[in-house]
mmCIF file of C-alpha atoms in Angstrom:
data_model
loop_
_atom_site.group_PDB
_atom_site.id
_atom_site.type_symbol
_atom_site.label_atom_id
_atom_site.label_comp_id
_atom_site.label_asym_id
_atom_site.label_seq_id
_atom_site.Cartn_x
_atom_site.Cartn_y
_atom_site.Cartn_z
ATOM 1 C CA MET A 748 16.209 64.600 188.487
ATOM 2 C CA PRO A 749 13.486 67.267 188.912
ATOM 3 C CA ALA A 750 10.096 65.985 189.941
ATOM 4 C CA SER A 751 8.566 67.755 186.949
ATOM 5 C CA THR A 752 10.694 65.649 184.577
ATOM 6 C CA ARG A 753 9.611 62.410 186.243
ATOM 7 C CA LYS A 754 5.993 63.551 186.177
ATOM 8 C CA SER A 755 6.240 64.377 182.484
ATOM 9 C CA ALA A 756 7.769 60.964 181.773
ATOM 10 C CA TYR A 757 5.033 59.257 183.783
ATOM 11 C CA LEU A 758 2.273 61.075 181.917
ATOM 12 C CA THR A 759 3.888 60.249 178.579
ATOM 13 C CA GLY A 760 3.996 56.574 179.544
ATOM 14 C CA LEU A 761 0.377 56.767 180.655
ATOM 15 C CA THR A 762 -0.607 58.280 177.320
ATOM 16 C CA GLN A 763 1.283 55.680 175.287
ATOM 17 C CA GLY A 764 0.148 52.721 177.381
ATOM 18 C CA THR A 765 -3.566 53.544 177.472
ATOM 19 C CA PRO A 766 -4.343 52.581 173.818
ATOM 20 C CA PHE A 767 -3.317 49.011 174.649
ATOM 21 C CA LEU A 768 -6.506 48.761 176.705
ATOM 22 C CA LEU A 769 -8.156 47.898 173.390
ATOM 23 C CA ILE A 770 -6.208 44.627 173.560
ATOM 24 C CA ILE A 771 -5.966 44.060 177.314
ATOM 25 C CA VAL A 772 -9.710 44.379 177.992
ATOM 26 C CA PRO A 773 -10.986 41.650 175.611
ATOM 27 C CA PHE A 774 -7.922 39.507 176.339
ATOM 28 C CA ALA A 775 -8.600 39.554 180.086
ATOM 29 C CA LEU A 776 -12.332 39.043 179.572
ATOM 30 C CA LEU A 777 -11.624 36.018 177.421
ATOM 31 C CA PHE A 778 -9.288 34.517 180.008
ATOM 32 C CA GLY A 779 -11.907 34.919 182.717
ATOM 33 C CA VAL A 780 -14.417 33.102 180.522
ATOM 34 C CA VAL A 781 -12.055 30.301 179.476
ATOM 35 C CA ALA A 782 -10.727 29.689 182.982
ATOM 36 C CA THR A 783 -14.227 29.536 184.452
ATOM 37 C CA GLU A 784 -15.416 27.156 181.739
ATOM 38 C CA ALA A 785 -12.378 24.974 182.448
ATOM 39 C CA GLY A 786 -13.696 24.471 185.979
ATOM 40 C CA LEU A 787 -11.580 26.910 187.977
ATOM 41 C CA ALA A 788 -13.173 28.623 190.949
ATOM 42 C CA LEU A 789 -13.176 32.416 191.096
ATOM 43 C CA PRO A 790 -10.229 32.649 193.551
ATOM 44 C CA GLU A 791 -8.222 30.343 191.289
ATOM 45 C CA VAL A 792 -9.016 32.425 188.213
ATOM 46 C CA MET A 793 -8.003 35.647 189.945
ATOM 47 C CA GLY A 794 -4.923 33.990 191.420
ATOM 48 C CA PHE A 795 -3.798 33.172 187.909
ATOM 49 C CA SER A 796 -4.130 36.757 186.729
ATOM 50 C CA VAL A 797 -2.679 38.404 189.836
ATOM 51 C CA VAL A 798 0.249 36.051 190.386
ATOM 52 C CA VAL A 799 1.208 35.004 186.861
ATOM 53 C CA VAL A 800 0.333 38.172 184.878
ATOM 54 C CA ALA A 801 1.089 36.449 181.574
ATOM 55 C CA GLY A 802 -1.889 35.958 179.307
ATOM 56 C CA ALA A 803 -0.519 33.498 176.761
ATOM 57 C CA ALA A 804 1.006 31.273 179.448
ATOM 58 C CA GLN A 805 -2.225 31.402 181.421
ATOM 59 C CA PHE A 806 -4.286 30.327 178.405
ATOM 60 C CA SER A 807 -1.895 27.464 177.687
ATOM 61 C CA ALA A 808 -1.918 26.271 181.282
ATOM 62 C CA VAL A 809 -5.704 26.399 181.590
ATOM 63 C CA GLN A 810 -6.153 24.507 178.324
ATOM 64 C CA LEU A 811 -3.814 21.759 179.496
ATOM 65 C CA MET A 812 -5.508 21.621 182.892
ATOM 66 C CA ALA A 813 -8.840 21.126 181.136
ATOM 67 C CA GLU A 814 -7.249 18.212 179.240
ATOM 68 C CA ASN A 815 -6.000 16.689 182.522
ATOM 69 C CA ALA A 816 -2.368 16.991 181.448
ATOM 70 C CA HIS A 817 0.389 16.095 183.885
ATOM 71 C CA ALA A 818 1.489 18.940 186.152
ATOM 72 C CA ALA A 819 5.034 18.807 184.776
ATOM 73 C CA VAL A 820 3.747 19.246 181.215
ATOM 74 C CA ILE A 821 1.612 22.215 182.280
ATOM 75 C CA ILE A 822 4.513 23.916 184.031
ATOM 76 C CA LEU A 823 6.998 23.282 181.223
ATOM 77 C CA THR A 824 4.560 24.516 178.589
ATOM 78 C CA ALA A 825 3.814 27.699 180.524
ATOM 79 C CA LEU A 826 7.533 28.303 180.992
ATOM 80 C CA ALA A 827 8.202 27.745 177.295
ATOM 81 C CA VAL A 828 5.457 30.158 176.277
ATOM 82 C CA ASN A 829 6.742 32.704 178.776
ATOM 83 C CA MET A 830 10.381 32.306 177.811
ATOM 84 C CA ARG A 831 10.152 35.516 175.819
ATOM 85 C CA MET A 832 9.977 37.401 179.122
ATOM 86 C CA ALA A 833 13.587 36.469 179.773
ATOM 87 C CA MET A 834 14.512 38.053 176.456
ATOM 88 C CA TYR A 835 12.435 41.119 177.271
ATOM 89 C CA SER A 836 14.256 41.428 180.587
ATOM 90 C CA ALA A 837 17.653 41.112 178.948
ATOM 91 C CA SER A 838 16.873 43.854 176.436
ATOM 92 C CA LEU A 839 15.632 46.224 179.180
ATOM 93 C CA THR A 840 18.599 45.612 181.492
ATOM 94 C CA PRO A 841 20.888 48.186 179.805
ATOM 95 C CA TYR A 842 18.234 50.834 180.412
ATOM 96 C CA LEU A 843 16.899 49.879 183.853
ATOM 97 C CA GLY A 844 19.753 47.861 185.361
ATOM 98 C CA PRO A 845 21.033 50.681 187.610
ATOM 99 C CA ALA A 846 17.579 51.241 189.172
ATOM 100 C CA PRO A 847 17.041 50.228 192.824
ATOM 101 C CA LEU A 848 16.156 46.593 193.445
ATOM 102 C CA TRP A 849 12.586 47.320 194.544
ATOM 103 C CA GLN A 850 11.922 49.254 191.354
ATOM 104 C CA ARG A 851 13.373 46.480 189.199
ATOM 105 C CA ALA A 852 11.216 43.970 191.083
ATOM 106 C CA LEU A 853 8.082 45.965 190.278
ATOM 107 C CA VAL A 854 9.135 46.246 186.640
ATOM 108 C CA ALA A 855 9.687 42.486 186.523
ATOM 109 C CA TYR A 856 6.244 41.821 187.986
ATOM 110 C CA SER A 857 4.489 44.153 185.538
ATOM 111 C CA LEU A 858 6.525 43.074 182.509
ATOM 112 C CA PHE A 859 4.332 41.759 179.733
ATOM 113 C CA ASP A 860 4.107 42.250 175.997
ATOM 114 C CA GLN A 861 2.468 45.661 175.937
ATOM 115 C CA THR A 862 4.532 47.335 178.654
ATOM 116 C CA TYR A 863 7.693 45.979 177.078
ATOM 117 C CA ALA A 864 6.754 47.180 173.594
ATOM 118 C CA VAL A 865 5.984 50.714 174.757
ATOM 119 C CA ALA A 866 8.998 51.017 177.044
ATOM 120 C CA HIS A 867 11.618 49.537 174.741
ATOM 121 C CA ALA A 868 10.510 51.682 171.802
ATOM 122 C CA ARG A 869 10.687 54.798 173.971
ATOM 123 C CA TYR A 870 14.090 53.961 175.408
ATOM 124 C CA GLU A 871 15.549 53.342 171.964
ATOM 125 C CA ALA A 872 14.099 56.570 170.608
ATOM 126 C CA ARG A 873 15.251 58.625 173.623
ATOM 127 C CA PRO A 874 18.661 57.281 174.712
ATOM 128 C CA GLU A 875 19.326 60.459 176.693
ATOM 129 C CA MET A 876 16.670 59.559 179.289
ATOM 130 C CA GLY A 877 17.941 59.034 182.820
ATOM 131 C CA VAL A 878 17.153 55.914 184.838
ATOM 132 C CA ALA A 879 14.595 57.668 187.051
ATOM 133 C CA GLU A 880 12.869 59.054 183.966
ATOM 134 C CA ARG A 881 12.780 55.619 182.366
ATOM 135 C CA ILE A 882 11.252 54.084 185.493
ATOM 136 C CA ALA A 883 8.636 56.839 185.623
ATOM 137 C CA PHE A 884 7.752 56.254 181.978
ATOM 138 C CA TYR A 885 7.426 52.514 182.552
ATOM 139 C CA ALA A 886 5.232 53.089 185.601
ATOM 140 C CA GLY A 887 2.981 55.319 183.541
ATOM 141 C CA ALA A 888 2.640 52.702 180.800
ATOM 142 C CA ALA A 889 1.760 49.980 183.320
ATOM 143 C CA THR A 890 -0.705 52.082 185.337
ATOM 144 C CA PRO A 891 -3.781 51.634 183.118
ATOM 145 C CA LEU A 892 -2.973 48.078 182.039
ATOM 146 C CA LEU A 893 -2.500 46.110 185.258
ATOM 147 C CA PRO A 894 -5.780 47.199 186.905
ATOM 148 C CA ALA A 895 -7.588 46.508 183.624
ATOM 149 C CA TRP A 896 -6.076 43.019 183.489
ATOM 150 C CA TYR A 897 -7.254 42.231 187.018
ATOM 151 C CA GLY A 898 -10.654 43.874 186.679
ATOM 152 C CA MET A 899 -11.602 42.459 183.288
ATOM 153 C CA THR A 900 -10.510 38.970 184.337
ATOM 154 C CA LEU A 901 -12.944 39.282 187.231
ATOM 155 C CA VAL A 902 -15.719 40.509 184.926
ATOM 156 C CA GLY A 903 -15.060 37.676 182.487
ATOM 157 C CA ALA A 904 -15.172 35.108 185.275
ATOM 158 C CA LEU A 905 -18.425 36.496 186.669
ATOM 159 C CA VAL A 906 -20.446 37.318 183.567
ATOM 160 C CA GLY A 907 -18.372 35.986 180.689
ATOM 161 C CA ARG A 908 -20.775 33.210 179.715
ATOM 162 C CA SER A 909 -23.443 35.817 179.023
ATOM 163 C CA ILE A 910 -21.221 37.655 176.494
ATOM 164 C CA PRO A 911 -22.573 36.911 172.982
ATOM 165 C CA PRO A 912 -20.217 34.874 170.767
ATOM 166 C CA GLU A 913 -20.628 37.573 168.114
ATOM 167 C CA PHE A 914 -18.338 39.801 170.186
ATOM 168 C CA ALA A 915 -15.455 37.481 169.163
ATOM 169 C CA LEU A 916 -13.278 38.239 172.174
ATOM 170 C CA ASP A 917 -10.737 35.694 170.989
ATOM 171 C CA PHE A 918 -9.557 38.142 168.326
ATOM 172 C CA ALA A 919 -7.381 39.805 170.958
ATOM 173 C CA LEU A 920 -4.912 36.929 171.265
ATOM 174 C CA PRO A 921 -3.634 36.714 167.658
ATOM 175 C CA ILE A 922 -3.801 40.474 167.130
ATOM 176 C CA THR A 923 -1.689 41.091 170.221
ATOM 177 C CA PHE A 924 1.153 38.929 168.995
ATOM 178 C CA LEU A 925 0.925 40.066 165.386
ATOM 179 C CA ALA A 926 1.223 43.665 166.559
ATOM 180 C CA MET A 927 4.174 42.719 168.761
ATOM 181 C CA VAL A 928 6.101 40.469 166.403
ATOM 182 C CA ALA A 929 5.755 42.180 163.033
ATOM 183 C CA PRO A 930 7.644 45.411 163.897
ATOM 184 C CA ALA A 931 10.393 43.381 165.597
ATOM 185 C CA LEU A 932 11.329 41.414 162.462
ATOM 186 C CA ARG A 933 14.197 43.718 161.569
ATOM 187 C CA THR A 934 17.082 41.314 160.924
ATOM 188 C CA PRO A 935 17.538 38.001 159.064
ATOM 189 C CA ALA A 936 17.929 36.276 162.433
ATOM 190 C CA HIS A 937 14.571 37.600 163.625
ATOM 191 C CA VAL A 938 12.831 36.552 160.423
ATOM 192 C CA ALA A 939 14.427 33.094 160.459
ATOM 193 C CA ALA A 940 13.521 32.529 164.116
ATOM 194 C CA ALA A 941 9.906 33.545 163.529
ATOM 195 C CA GLY A 942 9.584 31.600 160.277
ATOM 196 C CA SER A 943 11.084 28.392 161.605
ATOM 197 C CA SER A 944 9.019 28.474 164.783
ATOM 198 C CA VAL A 945 5.794 28.983 162.802
ATOM 199 C CA ALA A 946 6.674 26.168 160.411
ATOM 200 C CA LEU A 947 7.546 23.744 163.191
ATOM 201 C CA ALA A 948 4.466 24.678 165.203
ATOM 202 C CA LEU A 949 2.350 23.686 162.201
ATOM 203 C CA VAL A 950 4.317 20.477 161.611
ATOM 204 C CA PHE A 951 3.994 19.374 165.235
ATOM 205 C CA ALA A 952 0.486 20.735 165.830
ATOM 206 C CA GLY A 953 -0.841 17.226 166.306
ATOM 207 C CA LEU A 954 1.305 16.434 169.337
ATOM 208 C CA PRO A 955 -0.593 16.201 172.633
ATOM 209 C CA TYR A 956 -0.460 18.790 175.408
ATOM 210 C CA ASN A 957 0.844 21.548 173.076
ATOM 211 C CA LEU A 958 4.262 19.889 173.030
ATOM 212 C CA GLY A 959 4.635 21.062 169.439
ATOM 213 C CA LEU A 960 4.626 24.634 170.694
ATOM 214 C CA MET A 961 7.524 23.908 173.035
ATOM 215 C CA ILE A 962 9.520 22.259 170.253
ATOM 216 C CA ALA A 963 8.833 25.171 167.886
ATOM 217 C CA ALA A 964 9.774 27.787 170.481
ATOM 218 C CA VAL A 965 13.088 26.187 171.394
ATOM 219 C CA ALA A 966 13.987 25.444 167.767
ATOM 220 C CA GLY A 967 13.097 28.969 166.663
ATOM 221 C CA MET A 968 15.352 30.522 169.281
ATOM 222 C CA ALA A 969 18.155 28.134 168.317
ATOM 223 C CA VAL A 970 17.826 29.061 164.640
ATOM 224 C CA GLY A 971 17.856 32.768 165.392
ATOM 225 C CA ALA A 972 20.864 32.466 167.700
ATOM 226 C CA GLU A 973 22.819 30.421 165.152
ATOM 227 C CA ILE A 974 22.172 32.911 162.365
ATOM 228 C CA GLU A 975 23.228 35.797 164.605
ATOM 229 C CA ARG A 976 26.411 33.886 165.506
ATOM 230 C CA ARG A 977 27.261 33.318 161.862
ATOM 231 C CA MET A 978 26.545 36.896 160.907
ATOM 232 C CA GLY A 979 28.717 38.088 163.780
ATOM 233 C CA ALA A 980 31.550 35.827 162.688
ATOM 234 C CA ARG A 981 31.458 37.407 159.232
#
């Protein structure tokens, strides 16, 4: 593939990924604040963001750590919250599966909600793209977001307590998932999975250590899979 084509794909990804900074910046700032207030030292806060790179799972883990939950509960909860990444990976495999291992490893590391949303929408809209072009596009989308995630986590950890509450940084968390989930509710199975998980999360909200979230996540996926199976059988 010509270098100009890869460059064009990279720049397109960069252009489409950059607007998500409006979500990533306050989200990362908020995590830096929350993790510091939970008692984590600066290296521990940054280790979370650099190694895990999964905001929702990081928030869940830090909250449970602040509540002195058992390590097994913290790990299982983080895995349950992050289970969607396995589904993201599965849906990207048809497009990026033939790429070299090192490229797939970098994609896996930088896979989070925003990069997935941008990349998957582009790949579906442009099925004629080659693998190298798809990788270049993905790299472009991730380029502004990963450094912002690291940098704003650091800023939040260092100066977050001085940010006025009126800034309402916590708006980023629900808006991120509303923007992600709403366009994806395209089939009865999707709607049923989302609806059942929300309902069960509310029913079991009183359980300790966010166990209700784990129950809702697993049950929602089971409902969606069962409805897809029945629809396929018809």
